[in-house]
Amino acid sequence: MTIQTIEAVLMPDGTIRLSQSLHAKTPQRVLVTLLDEPARLAFPETIQSERDRIDAVLIAAGLMQPREPQVLTGLLSDTERADLAKRMAHAGGKPLSEVILEDREERW
């Protein structure tokens, strides 16, 4: 007897989406275990970036754990963020690189 573990997602409509195709020559018995956690499996055909597609394949193969989203906080104060937004909105059509260089010159 061979046991295979395949990750899948139970969709709200009751269908199950497997992370990979399965084939059998004869009908096979299947056990389904529902985990008490949200689905983190992404299907490569629905992902846009190449990095995310590679991550999805590695996660589905059990070779990688899903990354937790990084939340960057505390980099700018609310005042600094508002000032930056104001300056970017009124950059006068300059390329972003010029705006950044001017900002750096002001700090030196």
mmCIF file of C-alpha atoms in Angstrom:
data_model
loop_
_atom_site.group_PDB
_atom_site.id
_atom_site.type_symbol
_atom_site.label_atom_id
_atom_site.label_comp_id
_atom_site.label_asym_id
_atom_site.label_seq_id
_atom_site.Cartn_x
_atom_site.Cartn_y
_atom_site.Cartn_z
ATOM 1 C CA MET A 1 0.000 0.000 0.000
ATOM 2 C CA THR A 2 1.328 3.411 -0.981
ATOM 3 C CA ILE A 3 0.119 6.560 0.761
ATOM 4 C CA GLN A 4 0.440 9.934 -0.953
ATOM 5 C CA THR A 5 -0.273 13.275 0.659
ATOM 6 C CA ILE A 6 -1.567 15.913 -1.736
ATOM 7 C CA GLU A 7 -2.433 19.414 -0.581
ATOM 8 C CA ALA A 8 -5.784 20.739 -1.702
ATOM 9 C CA VAL A 9 -8.234 23.533 -0.984
ATOM 10 C CA LEU A 10 -11.896 23.075 -0.136
ATOM 11 C CA MET A 11 -13.731 25.810 -2.022
ATOM 12 C CA PRO A 12 -16.872 27.526 -0.664
ATOM 13 C CA ASP A 13 -19.024 25.691 -3.239
ATOM 14 C CA GLY A 14 -17.901 22.304 -1.876
ATOM 15 C CA THR A 15 -15.437 21.445 -4.644
ATOM 16 C CA ILE A 16 -11.897 20.397 -3.845
ATOM 17 C CA ARG A 17 -8.993 21.828 -5.842
ATOM 18 C CA LEU A 18 -5.896 19.646 -5.812
ATOM 19 C CA SER A 19 -2.433 21.179 -6.008
ATOM 20 C CA GLN A 20 -1.452 18.644 -8.666
ATOM 21 C CA SER A 21 -3.081 16.210 -11.050
ATOM 22 C CA LEU A 22 -3.720 12.647 -9.904
ATOM 23 C CA HIS A 23 -4.114 9.623 -12.120
ATOM 24 C CA ALA A 24 -5.141 6.077 -11.253
ATOM 25 C CA LYS A 25 -5.577 2.985 -13.414
ATOM 26 C CA THR A 26 -8.401 1.761 -11.187
ATOM 27 C CA PRO A 27 -10.652 3.495 -8.634
ATOM 28 C CA GLN A 28 -8.711 4.287 -5.464
ATOM 29 C CA ARG A 29 -9.872 4.891 -1.918
ATOM 30 C CA VAL A 30 -9.220 8.475 -0.778
ATOM 31 C CA LEU A 31 -9.262 9.925 2.730
ATOM 32 C CA VAL A 32 -9.923 13.633 3.153
ATOM 33 C CA THR A 33 -8.737 15.478 6.259
ATOM 34 C CA LEU A 34 -9.980 19.010 6.837
ATOM 35 C CA LEU A 35 -7.531 21.240 8.707
ATOM 36 C CA ASP A 36 -8.752 23.982 10.999
ATOM 37 C CA GLU A 37 -6.771 26.727 9.249
ATOM 38 C CA PRO A 38 -7.309 29.000 6.274
ATOM 39 C CA ALA A 39 -6.166 27.827 2.870
ATOM 40 C CA ARG A 40 -2.746 29.113 1.897
ATOM 41 C CA LEU A 41 -2.344 27.081 -1.234
ATOM 42 C CA ALA A 42 -2.183 29.125 -4.394
ATOM 43 C CA PHE A 43 -2.645 27.641 -7.823
ATOM 44 C CA PRO A 44 0.139 28.568 -10.239
ATOM 45 C CA GLU A 45 -2.205 29.311 -13.144
ATOM 46 C CA THR A 46 -3.897 32.093 -11.151
ATOM 47 C CA ILE A 47 -0.677 33.827 -10.067
ATOM 48 C CA GLN A 48 0.824 36.698 -12.028
ATOM 49 C CA SER A 49 4.478 37.103 -11.009
ATOM 50 C CA GLU A 50 7.102 34.484 -11.762
ATOM 51 C CA ARG A 51 8.386 34.583 -8.176
ATOM 52 C CA ASP A 52 4.905 33.929 -6.789
ATOM 53 C CA ARG A 53 4.368 31.037 -9.251
ATOM 54 C CA ILE A 54 7.656 29.436 -8.170
ATOM 55 C CA ASP A 55 6.753 29.902 -4.500
ATOM 56 C CA ALA A 56 3.333 28.282 -5.095
ATOM 57 C CA VAL A 57 4.898 25.217 -6.727
ATOM 58 C CA LEU A 58 7.455 24.846 -3.913
ATOM 59 C CA ILE A 59 4.756 25.212 -1.257
ATOM 60 C CA ALA A 60 2.516 22.673 -3.006
ATOM 61 C CA ALA A 61 5.441 20.221 -3.163
ATOM 62 C CA GLY A 62 6.070 20.680 0.567
ATOM 63 C CA LEU A 63 9.532 22.135 -0.063
ATOM 64 C CA MET A 64 8.763 25.581 1.325
ATOM 65 C CA GLN A 65 6.523 27.142 3.940
ATOM 66 C CA PRO A 66 4.357 30.114 2.941
ATOM 67 C CA ARG A 67 5.899 33.465 3.741
ATOM 68 C CA GLU A 68 4.150 35.681 6.214
ATOM 69 C CA PRO A 69 3.374 39.067 4.700
ATOM 70 C CA GLN A 70 5.872 41.713 5.736
ATOM 71 C CA VAL A 71 4.376 44.836 7.203
ATOM 72 C CA LEU A 72 6.771 47.736 7.268
ATOM 73 C CA THR A 73 5.792 50.214 9.943
ATOM 74 C CA GLY A 74 7.568 53.014 11.669
ATOM 75 C CA LEU A 75 9.716 53.996 8.697
ATOM 76 C CA LEU A 76 8.107 57.415 8.334
ATOM 77 C CA SER A 77 6.077 59.469 10.740
ATOM 78 C CA ASP A 78 2.619 60.576 9.608
ATOM 79 C CA THR A 79 3.990 64.100 9.093
ATOM 80 C CA GLU A 80 6.917 62.860 6.992
ATOM 81 C CA ARG A 81 4.611 60.624 4.944
ATOM 82 C CA ALA A 82 2.207 63.534 4.279
ATOM 83 C CA ASP A 83 5.126 65.797 3.295
ATOM 84 C CA LEU A 84 6.498 63.162 0.932
ATOM 85 C CA ALA A 85 3.077 62.613 -0.653
ATOM 86 C CA LYS A 86 2.699 66.368 -1.135
ATOM 87 C CA ARG A 87 6.119 66.701 -2.781
ATOM 88 C CA MET A 88 5.530 63.684 -5.037
ATOM 89 C CA ALA A 89 2.166 65.068 -6.129
ATOM 90 C CA HIS A 90 3.772 68.390 -7.089
ATOM 91 C CA ALA A 91 6.963 67.073 -8.651
ATOM 92 C CA GLY A 92 6.224 69.021 -11.820
ATOM 93 C CA GLY A 93 6.478 66.085 -14.165
ATOM 94 C CA LYS A 94 10.080 65.354 -13.211
ATOM 95 C CA PRO A 95 11.297 61.770 -13.323
ATOM 96 C CA LEU A 96 11.238 60.107 -9.917
ATOM 97 C CA SER A 97 15.020 59.718 -9.988
ATOM 98 C CA GLU A 98 15.438 63.516 -10.170
ATOM 99 C CA VAL A 99 13.014 64.048 -7.297
ATOM 100 C CA ILE A 100 14.961 61.542 -5.179
ATOM 101 C CA LEU A 101 18.301 63.182 -6.009
ATOM 102 C CA GLU A 102 16.961 66.624 -5.107
ATOM 103 C CA ASP A 103 15.623 65.265 -1.824
ATOM 104 C CA ARG A 104 19.015 63.757 -1.000
ATOM 105 C CA GLU A 105 20.784 67.032 -1.826
ATOM 106 C CA GLU A 106 18.489 68.882 0.587
ATOM 107 C CA ARG A 107 19.482 66.512 3.399
ATOM 108 C CA TRP A 108 23.256 66.945 2.867
#
